[in-house]
Every structure is written in structure tokens, then in C-alpha cells.
């Protein structure tokens, strides 16, 4: 194969999805499922729309902000994440069993799925590409401090790092530390500070 | 903290970043969005246990990574996550009798045979 040909192939690969066998296979599967009455194309559209607009880290941010401002809610959240999150009307696939782990000056938590891509969809949406990347999945377990420092997060030597592997049915969410400078801020203002990466545990929230 | 104020966080994700979209673009091609939507729609219709799919996805990813590692030193250069998802879903559809290999190939040939610029 000449270099020129290779280049042309890459170009096609990027821009002509219809010729991608994976696109054809996907369409064929959808047709077969629809033809058998197992799902409708409209139901697929609805799901996609939901994950593009409603299901995402803003849900998790609401949970975190409430936990920061309501000590009783925080206690319930840490005791039974699934139920406390459901109190805010948040739930769905990949959130059936939620465990919330709290960051403190002594303990820093970070989540991963070493085997595939398990992620708490209802509170964080779908995972970013790096979360599914083999490098993150293997390295964050082996050398968490180094990986976190690559994200710009340098931890105190005395801080214990706990890596939570989202295996089996459990999905984790990190409750980040509330920035000291936010004393008196209301829940809504606080929610705007909370980032996806902080709830995965690869960032801190500064304010 | 011993190293002074932490100002090195990725600015795009920092607390002062402009209003964030709820999530981010996680799909690179329409078929990826579609196979994701089909999987979740079917799951929500109660057609399969998520764990059945998940075990297939783990197997597909493990196989894929073995191939990549054998081919190149950069393990994420050709990483095809959604291809693994598609393989896992195809296996699930086959096992449940929704799309056996022959049926699926026939449908694929039918779609491939469409004239260029076809209109749905």
C-alpha cells in the first residue's frame, strides 16, 4: 500500500461514515430490532436527546452542592448514595447502586473502571474519552499520584489516595471538598462551581 | 497544602470556566450515538440484563487491547471504544435471537446495495 493510498483511506474513514462497516452494521441492527417490534427509532431518538441535554454533570453538581449546605443530606448521601440522589429526582441506568465517597484533607478519592467504562451516568452523563482510555484505566491504579499530577492535581504527601474501581454493579461518585472561600454561598451558586472532573476525583474545586 | 495555590488546573474545566454544556461530545460519528441509543432503549424496554451486555463489553475491550498492544507501542492510538461496544451489542443480539449472523449479513448487504445518495 502506498503512502498516498493510506492517506486517502484515512480521509475516507473520517468523512464518509456511510462507508464505514460499523455504520452499516449499526443501521442493520437497528432495522432488525425495529422490524421485530423490540424498539422504535423514536425511542432511540428520545434516549439520545436525553443524554445530550438532561443527563450530565450538572445533576451531580446539584447533589454535591446540597451535601455541602445540608449536613443531614450529606450524612444520608454518604450512608446510602442511591436513595439520597433519588431524593433530587435523579436516577436511571448505571445509577442503580450509587456509592458516594468523600474527599477530606486526609483522604482523596478517585474513580475508574479498570475493565471497561462503568460510570455513574445519572449524575455525570457519559464518560469523557480519557476515562475510557486504556492508559488512564491501568495507570490510575498503579500510580495514582502521578496520573493526578498530570491532570494538574498535586496532593499533599500526607493525603491518602483511594482508587475506586467501578466494577460489579456499583457506581461511585466523589464528593469533593468545599472550597473554604465559599462560606455563606447558596446551593445554586455552589452547584455552578462543581466540575465533572472534581466528581471523578481528578481535580479539586478552587474558588 | 505545601506547594502554594493550585493554579494549574485545566482552565477549560476550572471553576471559573464559562457556562458548561451538560456533558460533552462523547461521540465521534453518528453510528456511535445510534448504537448507544439502541442499547439503552432496548435495556429500558427490559429486553436484557445490563450485566449480560457489560460482560460482553469487557471481553470485547480486552480482545481489542490485546490486538492493539501487539500492533503498536502506543496503546491508545487506534483505540476503538465504540467498535467494542458494537461488537458487544452484536453478540447480545445474536444470543437473544434478535439478529443472527445470517440475518444480520443479509441486512448489511441490502443496505450496502443502496444507490449512493439514497434518501431515508
PDB file of N, CA, C and O in Angstrom, chain A residues 1-27:
ATOM      1  N   UNK A   1       0.838  -1.204   0.000  1.00  0.00           N
ATOM      2  CA  UNK A   1       0.000   0.000   0.000  1.00  0.00           C
ATOM      3  C   UNK A   1       0.872   1.253   0.000  1.00  0.00           C
ATOM      4  O   UNK A   1       1.785   1.397   0.805  1.00  0.00           O
ATOM      5  N   UNK A   2       0.626   2.157  -0.936  1.00  0.00           N
ATOM      6  CA  UNK A   2       1.441   3.368  -0.987  1.00  0.00           C
ATOM      7  C   UNK A   2       1.032   4.323   0.124  1.00  0.00           C
ATOM      8  O   UNK A   2      -0.060   4.237   0.663  1.00  0.00           O
ATOM      9  N   UNK A   3       1.920   5.251   0.394  1.00  0.00           N
ATOM     10  CA  UNK A   3       1.625   6.232   1.436  1.00  0.00           C
ATOM     11  C   UNK A   3       0.385   7.047   1.055  1.00  0.00           C
ATOM     12  O   UNK A   3      -0.482   7.320   1.871  1.00  0.00           O
ATOM     13  N   UNK A   4       0.351   7.413  -0.231  1.00  0.00           N
ATOM     14  CA  UNK A   4      -0.759   8.236  -0.715  1.00  0.00           C
ATOM     15  C   UNK A   4      -2.102   7.518  -0.506  1.00  0.00           C
ATOM     16  O   UNK A   4      -3.080   8.101  -0.068  1.00  0.00           O
ATOM     17  N   UNK A   5      -2.078   6.223  -0.787  1.00  0.00           N
ATOM     18  CA  UNK A   5      -3.296   5.446  -0.636  1.00  0.00           C
ATOM     19  C   UNK A   5      -3.747   5.404   0.828  1.00  0.00           C
ATOM     20  O   UNK A   5      -4.915   5.555   1.147  1.00  0.00           O
ATOM     21  N   UNK A   6      -2.754   5.237   1.685  1.00  0.00           N
ATOM     22  CA  UNK A   6      -3.050   5.219   3.120  1.00  0.00           C
ATOM     23  C   UNK A   6      -3.727   6.506   3.550  1.00  0.00           C
ATOM     24  O   UNK A   6      -4.688   6.507   4.302  1.00  0.00           O
ATOM     25  N   UNK A   7      -3.190   7.603   3.040  1.00  0.00           N
ATOM     26  CA  UNK A   7      -3.727   8.904   3.414  1.00  0.00           C
ATOM     27  C   UNK A   7      -5.183   9.031   2.958  1.00  0.00           C
ATOM     28  O   UNK A   7      -6.044   9.468   3.701  1.00  0.00           O
ATOM     29  N   UNK A   8      -5.411   8.582   1.744  1.00  0.00           N
ATOM     30  CA  UNK A   8      -6.756   8.653   1.181  1.00  0.00           C
ATOM     31  C   UNK A   8      -7.731   7.824   2.027  1.00  0.00           C
ATOM     32  O   UNK A   8      -8.849   8.235   2.305  1.00  0.00           O
ATOM     33  N   UNK A   9      -7.241   6.690   2.480  1.00  0.00           N
ATOM     34  CA  UNK A   9      -8.086   5.817   3.278  1.00  0.00           C
ATOM     35  C   UNK A   9      -8.480   6.504   4.585  1.00  0.00           C
ATOM     36  O   UNK A   9      -9.619   6.474   5.008  1.00  0.00           O
ATOM     37  N   UNK A  10      -7.493   7.159   5.195  1.00  0.00           N
ATOM     38  CA  UNK A  10      -7.775   7.875   6.446  1.00  0.00           C
ATOM     39  C   UNK A  10      -8.817   8.959   6.233  1.00  0.00           C
ATOM     40  O   UNK A  10      -9.695   9.174   7.049  1.00  0.00           O
ATOM     41  N   UNK A  11      -8.686   9.627   5.107  1.00  0.00           N
ATOM     42  CA  UNK A  11      -9.602  10.709   4.789  1.00  0.00           C
ATOM     43  C   UNK A  11     -11.033  10.169   4.681  1.00  0.00           C
ATOM     44  O   UNK A  11     -11.950  10.696   5.291  1.00  0.00           O
ATOM     45  N   UNK A  12     -11.171   9.087   3.962  1.00  0.00           N
ATOM     46  CA  UNK A  12     -12.484   8.458   3.822  1.00  0.00           C
ATOM     47  C   UNK A  12     -13.056   8.059   5.173  1.00  0.00           C
ATOM     48  O   UNK A  12     -14.206   8.260   5.475  1.00  0.00           O
ATOM     49  N   UNK A  13     -12.156   7.497   5.968  1.00  0.00           N
ATOM     50  CA  UNK A  13     -12.542   6.985   7.275  1.00  0.00           C
ATOM     51  C   UNK A  13     -13.146   8.108   8.119  1.00  0.00           C
ATOM     52  O   UNK A  13     -14.121   7.924   8.822  1.00  0.00           O
ATOM     53  N   UNK A  14     -12.562   9.276   7.994  1.00  0.00           N
ATOM     54  CA  UNK A  14     -13.032  10.391   8.808  1.00  0.00           C
ATOM     55  C   UNK A  14     -14.340  10.982   8.308  1.00  0.00           C
ATOM     56  O   UNK A  14     -15.155  11.419   9.100  1.00  0.00           O
ATOM     57  N   UNK A  15     -14.498  11.036   7.007  1.00  0.00           N
ATOM     58  CA  UNK A  15     -15.590  11.861   6.485  1.00  0.00           C
ATOM     59  C   UNK A  15     -16.748  11.094   5.874  1.00  0.00           C
ATOM     60  O   UNK A  15     -17.813  11.647   5.693  1.00  0.00           O
ATOM     61  N   UNK A  16     -16.565   9.855   5.552  1.00  0.00           N
ATOM     62  CA  UNK A  16     -17.668   9.166   4.898  1.00  0.00           C
ATOM     63  C   UNK A  16     -18.128   8.006   5.758  1.00  0.00           C
ATOM     64  O   UNK A  16     -17.842   6.863   5.505  1.00  0.00           O
ATOM     65  N   UNK A  17     -18.861   8.378   6.765  1.00  0.00           N
ATOM     66  CA  UNK A  17     -19.282   7.374   7.730  1.00  0.00           C
ATOM     67  C   UNK A  17     -20.165   6.297   7.104  1.00  0.00           C
ATOM     68  O   UNK A  17     -20.217   5.188   7.577  1.00  0.00           O
ATOM     69  N   UNK A  18     -20.846   6.647   6.031  1.00  0.00           N
ATOM     70  CA  UNK A  18     -21.737   5.666   5.415  1.00  0.00           C
ATOM     71  C   UNK A  18     -20.980   4.455   4.886  1.00  0.00           C
ATOM     72  O   UNK A  18     -21.542   3.392   4.755  1.00  0.00           O
ATOM     73  N   UNK A  19     -19.705   4.653   4.542  1.00  0.00           N
ATOM     74  CA  UNK A  19     -18.941   3.529   4.020  1.00  0.00           C
ATOM     75  C   UNK A  19     -18.244   2.764   5.121  1.00  0.00           C
ATOM     76  O   UNK A  19     -17.579   1.776   4.881  1.00  0.00           O
ATOM     77  N   UNK A  20     -18.394   3.247   6.321  1.00  0.00           N
ATOM     78  CA  UNK A  20     -17.805   2.580   7.470  1.00  0.00           C
ATOM     79  C   UNK A  20     -18.648   1.333   7.770  1.00  0.00           C
ATOM     80  O   UNK A  20     -19.850   1.437   7.994  1.00  0.00           O
ATOM     81  N   UNK A  21     -18.018   0.152   7.753  1.00  0.00           N
ATOM     82  CA  UNK A  21     -18.808  -1.064   8.022  1.00  0.00           C
ATOM     83  C   UNK A  21     -19.499  -1.018   9.381  1.00  0.00           C
ATOM     84  O   UNK A  21     -20.544  -1.645   9.572  1.00  0.00           O
ATOM     85  N   UNK A  22     -18.943  -0.261  10.309  1.00  0.00           N
ATOM     86  CA  UNK A  22     -19.571  -0.172  11.626  1.00  0.00           C
ATOM     87  C   UNK A  22     -20.868   0.631  11.551  1.00  0.00           C
ATOM     88  O   UNK A  22     -21.822   0.366  12.273  1.00  0.00           O
ATOM     89  N   UNK A  23     -20.883   1.609  10.647  1.00  0.00           N
ATOM     90  CA  UNK A  23     -22.113   2.390  10.467  1.00  0.00           C
ATOM     91  C   UNK A  23     -23.197   1.528   9.825  1.00  0.00           C
ATOM     92  O   UNK A  23     -24.366   1.570  10.211  1.00  0.00           O
ATOM     93  N   UNK A  24     -22.790   0.734   8.836  1.00  0.00           N
ATOM     94  CA  UNK A  24     -23.735  -0.170   8.173  1.00  0.00           C
ATOM     95  C   UNK A  24     -24.266  -1.198   9.173  1.00  0.00           C
ATOM     96  O   UNK A  24     -25.461  -1.478   9.233  1.00  0.00           O
ATOM     97  N   UNK A  25     -23.352  -1.730   9.968  1.00  0.00           N
ATOM     98  CA  UNK A  25     -23.755  -2.746  10.954  1.00  0.00           C
ATOM     99  C   UNK A  25     -24.745  -2.162  11.971  1.00  0.00           C
ATOM    100  O   UNK A  25     -25.745  -2.792  12.318  1.00  0.00           O
ATOM    101  N   UNK A  26     -24.465  -0.966  12.408  1.00  0.00           N
ATOM    102  CA  UNK A  26     -25.356  -0.307  13.369  1.00  0.00           C
ATOM    103  C   UNK A  26     -26.744  -0.108  12.768  1.00  0.00           C
ATOM    104  O   UNK A  26     -27.767  -0.395  13.399  1.00  0.00           O
ATOM    105  N   UNK A  27     -26.761   0.360  11.525  1.00  0.00           N
ATOM    106  CA  UNK A  27     -28.046   0.602  10.874  1.00  0.00           C
ATOM    107  C   UNK A  27     -28.806  -0.712  10.683  1.00  0.00           C
ATOM    108  O   UNK A  27     -30.018  -0.781  10.888  1.00  0.00           O
TER     109      UNK A  27
END
